[in-house]
Short mmCIF file of C-alpha atoms and ligand atoms in Angstrom, two decimals:
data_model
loop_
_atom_site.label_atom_id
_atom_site.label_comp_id
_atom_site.label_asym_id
_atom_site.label_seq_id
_atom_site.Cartn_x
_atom_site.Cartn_y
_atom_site.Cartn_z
CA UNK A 1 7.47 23.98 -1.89
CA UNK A 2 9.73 21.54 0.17
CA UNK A 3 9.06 18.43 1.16
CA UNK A 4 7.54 19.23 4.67
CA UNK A 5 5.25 21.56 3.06
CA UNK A 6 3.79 19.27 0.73
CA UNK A 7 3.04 16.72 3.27
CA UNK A 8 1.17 19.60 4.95
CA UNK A 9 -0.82 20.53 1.96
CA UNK A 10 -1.46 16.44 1.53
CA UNK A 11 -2.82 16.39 4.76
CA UNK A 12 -4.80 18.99 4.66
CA UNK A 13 -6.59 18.33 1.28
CA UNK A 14 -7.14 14.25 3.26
CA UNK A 15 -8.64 16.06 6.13
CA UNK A 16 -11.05 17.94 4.13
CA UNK A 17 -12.12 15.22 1.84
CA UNK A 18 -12.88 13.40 4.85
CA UNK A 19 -14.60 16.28 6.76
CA UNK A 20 -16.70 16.36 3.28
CA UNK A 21 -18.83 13.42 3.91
CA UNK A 22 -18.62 13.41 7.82
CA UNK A 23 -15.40 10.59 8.29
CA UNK A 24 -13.00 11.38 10.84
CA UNK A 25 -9.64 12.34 9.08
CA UNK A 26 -7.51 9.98 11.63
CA UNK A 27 -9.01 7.13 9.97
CA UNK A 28 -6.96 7.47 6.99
CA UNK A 29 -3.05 6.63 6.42
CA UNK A 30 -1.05 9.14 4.02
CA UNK A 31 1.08 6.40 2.58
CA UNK A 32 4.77 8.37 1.38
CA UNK A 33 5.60 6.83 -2.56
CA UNK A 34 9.34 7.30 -1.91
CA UNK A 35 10.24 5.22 -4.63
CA UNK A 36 13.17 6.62 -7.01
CA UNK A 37 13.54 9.07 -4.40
CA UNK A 38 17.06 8.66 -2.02
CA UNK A 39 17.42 8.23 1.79
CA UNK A 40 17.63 12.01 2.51
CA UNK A 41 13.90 12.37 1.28
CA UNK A 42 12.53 9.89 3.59
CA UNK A 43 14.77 11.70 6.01
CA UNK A 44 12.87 14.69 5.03
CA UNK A 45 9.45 13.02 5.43
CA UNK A 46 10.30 11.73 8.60
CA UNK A 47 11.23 15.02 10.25
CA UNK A 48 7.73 16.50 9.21
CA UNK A 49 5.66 13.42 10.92
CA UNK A 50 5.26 10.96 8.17
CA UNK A 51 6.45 7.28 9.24
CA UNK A 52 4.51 4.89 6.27
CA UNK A 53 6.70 5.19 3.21
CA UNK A 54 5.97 2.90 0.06
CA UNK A 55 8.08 1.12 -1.93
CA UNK A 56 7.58 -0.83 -5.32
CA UNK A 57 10.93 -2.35 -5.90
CA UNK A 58 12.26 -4.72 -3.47
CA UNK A 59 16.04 -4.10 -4.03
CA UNK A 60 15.08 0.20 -3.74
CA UNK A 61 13.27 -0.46 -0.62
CA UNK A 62 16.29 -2.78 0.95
CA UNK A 63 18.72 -0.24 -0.14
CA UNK A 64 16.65 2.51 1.12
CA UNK A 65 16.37 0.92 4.75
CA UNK A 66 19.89 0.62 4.82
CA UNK A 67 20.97 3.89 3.75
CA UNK A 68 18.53 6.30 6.13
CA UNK A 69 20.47 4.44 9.04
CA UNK A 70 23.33 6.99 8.26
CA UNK A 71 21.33 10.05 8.58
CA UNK A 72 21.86 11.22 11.80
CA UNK A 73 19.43 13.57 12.10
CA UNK A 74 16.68 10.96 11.35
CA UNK A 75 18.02 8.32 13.61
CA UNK A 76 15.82 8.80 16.45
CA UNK A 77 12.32 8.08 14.08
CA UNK A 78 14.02 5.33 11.73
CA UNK A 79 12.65 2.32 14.22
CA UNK A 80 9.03 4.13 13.55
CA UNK A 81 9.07 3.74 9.95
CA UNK A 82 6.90 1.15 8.75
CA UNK A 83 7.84 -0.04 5.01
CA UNK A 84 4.77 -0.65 2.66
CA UNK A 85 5.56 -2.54 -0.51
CA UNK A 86 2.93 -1.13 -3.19
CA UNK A 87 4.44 -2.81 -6.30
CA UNK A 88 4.24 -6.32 -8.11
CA UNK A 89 6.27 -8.93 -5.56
CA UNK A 90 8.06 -11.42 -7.93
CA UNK A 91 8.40 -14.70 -6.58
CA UNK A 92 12.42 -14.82 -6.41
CA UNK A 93 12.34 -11.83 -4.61
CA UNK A 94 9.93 -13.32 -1.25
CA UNK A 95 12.53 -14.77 0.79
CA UNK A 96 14.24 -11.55 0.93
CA UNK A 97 11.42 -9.27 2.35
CA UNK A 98 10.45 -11.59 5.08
CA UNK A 99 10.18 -9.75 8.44
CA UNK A 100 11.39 -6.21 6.51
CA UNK A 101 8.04 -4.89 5.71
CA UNK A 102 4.63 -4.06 7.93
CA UNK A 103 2.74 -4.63 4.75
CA UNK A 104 2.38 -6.04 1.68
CA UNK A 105 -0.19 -3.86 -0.86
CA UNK A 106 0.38 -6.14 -3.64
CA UNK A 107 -0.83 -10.04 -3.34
CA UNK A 108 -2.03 -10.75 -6.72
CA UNK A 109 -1.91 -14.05 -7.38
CA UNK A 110 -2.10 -17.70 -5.97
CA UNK A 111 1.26 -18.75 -6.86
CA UNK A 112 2.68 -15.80 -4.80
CA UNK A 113 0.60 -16.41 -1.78
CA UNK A 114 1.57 -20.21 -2.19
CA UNK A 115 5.63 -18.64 -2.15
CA UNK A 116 4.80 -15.74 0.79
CA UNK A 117 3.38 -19.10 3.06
CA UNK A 118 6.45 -21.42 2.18
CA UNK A 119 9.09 -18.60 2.82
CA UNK A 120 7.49 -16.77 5.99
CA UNK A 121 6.63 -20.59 7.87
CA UNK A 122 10.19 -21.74 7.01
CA UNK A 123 11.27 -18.20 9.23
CA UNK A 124 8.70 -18.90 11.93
CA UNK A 125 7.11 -15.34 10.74
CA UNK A 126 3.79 -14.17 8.87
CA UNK A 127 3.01 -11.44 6.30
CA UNK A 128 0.83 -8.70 6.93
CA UNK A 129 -1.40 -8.38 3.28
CA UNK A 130 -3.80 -6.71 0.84
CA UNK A 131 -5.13 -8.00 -1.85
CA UNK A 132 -4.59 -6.29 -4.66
CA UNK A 133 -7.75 -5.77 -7.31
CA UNK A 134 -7.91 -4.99 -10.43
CA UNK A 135 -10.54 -2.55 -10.62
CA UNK A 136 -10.60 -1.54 -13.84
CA UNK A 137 -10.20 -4.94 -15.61
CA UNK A 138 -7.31 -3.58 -17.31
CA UNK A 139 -4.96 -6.86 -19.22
CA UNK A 140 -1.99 -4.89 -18.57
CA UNK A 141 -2.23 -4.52 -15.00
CA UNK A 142 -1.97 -7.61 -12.63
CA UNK A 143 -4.43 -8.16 -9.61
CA UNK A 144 -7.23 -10.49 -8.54
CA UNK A 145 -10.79 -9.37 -10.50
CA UNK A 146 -13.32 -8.03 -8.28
CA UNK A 147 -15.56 -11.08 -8.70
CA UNK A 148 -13.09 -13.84 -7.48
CA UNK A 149 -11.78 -11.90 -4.83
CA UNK A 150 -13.95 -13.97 -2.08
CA UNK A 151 -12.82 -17.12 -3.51
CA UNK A 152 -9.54 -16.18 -3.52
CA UNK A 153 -9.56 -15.03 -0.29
CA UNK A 154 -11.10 -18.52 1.22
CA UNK A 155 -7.97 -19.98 -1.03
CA UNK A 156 -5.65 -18.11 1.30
CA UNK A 157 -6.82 -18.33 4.24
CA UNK A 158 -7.59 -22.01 3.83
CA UNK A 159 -3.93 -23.05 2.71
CA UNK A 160 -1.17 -20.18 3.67
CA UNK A 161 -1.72 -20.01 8.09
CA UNK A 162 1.64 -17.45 7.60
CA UNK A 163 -0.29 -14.62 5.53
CA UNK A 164 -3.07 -12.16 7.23
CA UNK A 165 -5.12 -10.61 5.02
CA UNK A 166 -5.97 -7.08 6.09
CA UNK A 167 -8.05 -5.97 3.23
CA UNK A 168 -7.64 -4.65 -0.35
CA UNK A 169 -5.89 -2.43 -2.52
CA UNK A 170 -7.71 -1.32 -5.45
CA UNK A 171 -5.74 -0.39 -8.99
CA UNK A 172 -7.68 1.64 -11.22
CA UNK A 173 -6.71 3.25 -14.60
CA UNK A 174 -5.33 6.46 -14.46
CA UNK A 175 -7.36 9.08 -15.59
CA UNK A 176 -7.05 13.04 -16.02
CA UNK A 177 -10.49 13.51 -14.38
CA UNK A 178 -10.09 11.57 -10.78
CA UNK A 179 -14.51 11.79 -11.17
CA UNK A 180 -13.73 9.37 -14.14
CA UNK A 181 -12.43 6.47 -10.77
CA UNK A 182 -15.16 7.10 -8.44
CA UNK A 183 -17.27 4.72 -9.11
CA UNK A 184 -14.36 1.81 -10.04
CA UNK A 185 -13.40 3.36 -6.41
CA UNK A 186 -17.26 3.13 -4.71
CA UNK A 187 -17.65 -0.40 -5.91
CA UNK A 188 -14.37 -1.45 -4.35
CA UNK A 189 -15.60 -0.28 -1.12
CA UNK A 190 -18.92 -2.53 -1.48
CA UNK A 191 -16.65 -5.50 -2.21
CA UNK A 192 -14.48 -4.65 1.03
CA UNK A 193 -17.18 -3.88 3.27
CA UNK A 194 -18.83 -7.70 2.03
CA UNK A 195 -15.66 -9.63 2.22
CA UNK A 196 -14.65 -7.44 5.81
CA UNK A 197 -18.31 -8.58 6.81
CA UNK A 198 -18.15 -12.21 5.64
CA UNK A 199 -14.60 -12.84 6.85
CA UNK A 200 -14.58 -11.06 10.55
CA UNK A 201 -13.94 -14.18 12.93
CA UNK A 202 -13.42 -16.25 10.20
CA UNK A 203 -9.49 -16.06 9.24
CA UNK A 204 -9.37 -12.22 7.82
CA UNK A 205 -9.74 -9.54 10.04
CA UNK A 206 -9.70 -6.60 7.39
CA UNK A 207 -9.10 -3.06 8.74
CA UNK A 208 -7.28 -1.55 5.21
CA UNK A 209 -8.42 -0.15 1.64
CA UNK A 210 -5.44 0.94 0.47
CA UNK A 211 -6.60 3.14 -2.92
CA UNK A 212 -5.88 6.17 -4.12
CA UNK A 213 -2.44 8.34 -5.75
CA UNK A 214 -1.81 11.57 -6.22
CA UNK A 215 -4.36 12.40 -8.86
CA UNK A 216 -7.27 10.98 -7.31
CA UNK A 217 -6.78 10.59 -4.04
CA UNK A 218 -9.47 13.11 -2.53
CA UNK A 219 -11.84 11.28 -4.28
CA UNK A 220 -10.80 7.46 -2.51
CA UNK A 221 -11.09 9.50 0.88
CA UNK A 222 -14.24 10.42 0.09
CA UNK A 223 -15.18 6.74 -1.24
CA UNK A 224 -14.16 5.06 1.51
CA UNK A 225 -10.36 4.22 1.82
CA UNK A 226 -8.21 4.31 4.88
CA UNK A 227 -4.43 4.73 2.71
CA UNK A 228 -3.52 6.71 0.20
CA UNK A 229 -0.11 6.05 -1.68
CA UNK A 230 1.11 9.63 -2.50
CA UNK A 231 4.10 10.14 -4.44
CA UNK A 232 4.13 12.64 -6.73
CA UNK A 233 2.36 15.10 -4.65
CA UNK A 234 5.09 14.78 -1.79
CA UNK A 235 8.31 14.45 -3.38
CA UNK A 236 7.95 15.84 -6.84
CA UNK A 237 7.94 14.68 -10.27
CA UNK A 238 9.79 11.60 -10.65
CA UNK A 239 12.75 11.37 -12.75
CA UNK A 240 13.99 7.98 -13.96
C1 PLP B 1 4.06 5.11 -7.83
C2 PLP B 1 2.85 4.55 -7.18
C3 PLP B 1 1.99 5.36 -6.43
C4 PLP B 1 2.19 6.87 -6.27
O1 PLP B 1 1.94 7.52 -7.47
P1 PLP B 1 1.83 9.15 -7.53
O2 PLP B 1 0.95 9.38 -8.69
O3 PLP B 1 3.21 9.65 -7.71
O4 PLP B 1 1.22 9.59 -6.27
C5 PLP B 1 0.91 4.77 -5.82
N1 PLP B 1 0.66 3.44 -5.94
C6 PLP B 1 1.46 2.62 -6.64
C7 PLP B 1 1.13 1.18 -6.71
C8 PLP B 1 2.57 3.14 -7.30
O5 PLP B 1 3.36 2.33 -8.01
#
């Protein structure tokens, strides 16, 4: 199957998942994982309705936004694209991505905020975040742990005035059986749902759980998120 296909096929599998436990399928985002993948892919994306693509490399995603401006047959969708950056944000790497994405999936730490705040007020701009949890409580994954995501959360909003936080993303081991994450996934929906509650009017106005990849994404539909980052499932198998 080509690309356009695939999408289709994604779509239709996020529609059902939804229909499953009575959500309306236009609440959720099918996030495009273009990374490794070149311009002419997104191209391809594009053409079949997609405009979120994700990135998880800032130099790939700067590159890539550059090079789909010389596919013509594109050009008329390019301004529609809205770049996601999915992937650990180094610190040295900040000042370049101000103003060049709609939203960061990845704030998982204190120092970074602290860099996001200096780097976006010095441009007279702000960041559009999620926080990024570490579900699982796996060491070799980065993220904030589920239980000091509401103090970290009153950290941010307290000192960076340049970052809105617009909910979570939740990282969760990978698994062969996606029923293995449902629960990792259900209690990451509680936490939102809290922190969306305890924050509304107060400095976060969340409206995004980003969670969910190609092998368990039906199930963080049916849990409760509103993006899924599909790569795999899109574009192929990735070859690095
Ligand atoms: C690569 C990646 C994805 C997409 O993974 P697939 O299994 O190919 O769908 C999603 N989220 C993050 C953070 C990633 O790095």
């Amino acid at each position: 199957m080509g690309i356009q296909a695939n999408i289709t096929a994604v779509e239709n599998e996020i529609a059902e998942a939804a229909d499953s436990v009575g959500r309306n399928p236009s609440e959720v985002k099918l996030i495009a994982v273009s990374k490794t993948r070149p311009a002419e892919d997104v191209a391809e994306a594009l053409l079949a309705g997609t405009f979120e693509f994700g990135e998880n490399r800032v130099r790939e995603l700067l590159d890539k936004q550059r090079d789909i401006q010389d596919i013509d047959r594109a050009i008329d969708k390019i301004p529609n694209i809205r770049w996601n950056l999915i992937g650990h944000l180094q610190r040295n790497k900040v000042k370049s991505i101000i103003n060049k994405i709609a939203l960061l999936h990845s704030l998982d730490s204190h120092r970074l905020a602290r860099e996001i705040e200096l780097r976006a007020a010095a441009e007279g701009a702000s960041m559009d975040v999620l926080i990024q949890v570490n579900a699982g409580g796996e060491a070799q994954k980065t993220g904030i742990a589920p239980d000091e995501c509401g103090k970290f959360l009153s950290l941010v909003i307290a000192e960076c005035p340049h970052i809105r936080v617009r909910g979570l993303m939740a990282v969760v081991p990978f698994v062969s059986d996606p029923e293995d994450v449902r629960g990792l996934f259900r209690q990451t929906r509680a936490l939102y749902d809290r922190l969306k509650d305890e924050y509304a009017g107060k400095g976060a106005d969340f409206t995004e759980l980003s969670m969910g990849m190609t092998g368990d994404y039906k199930v963080a539909v049916e849990e409760g998120a509103t993006m899924v980052r599909v790569g795999t499932a899109i574009f192929g198998e990735r070859v690095y």
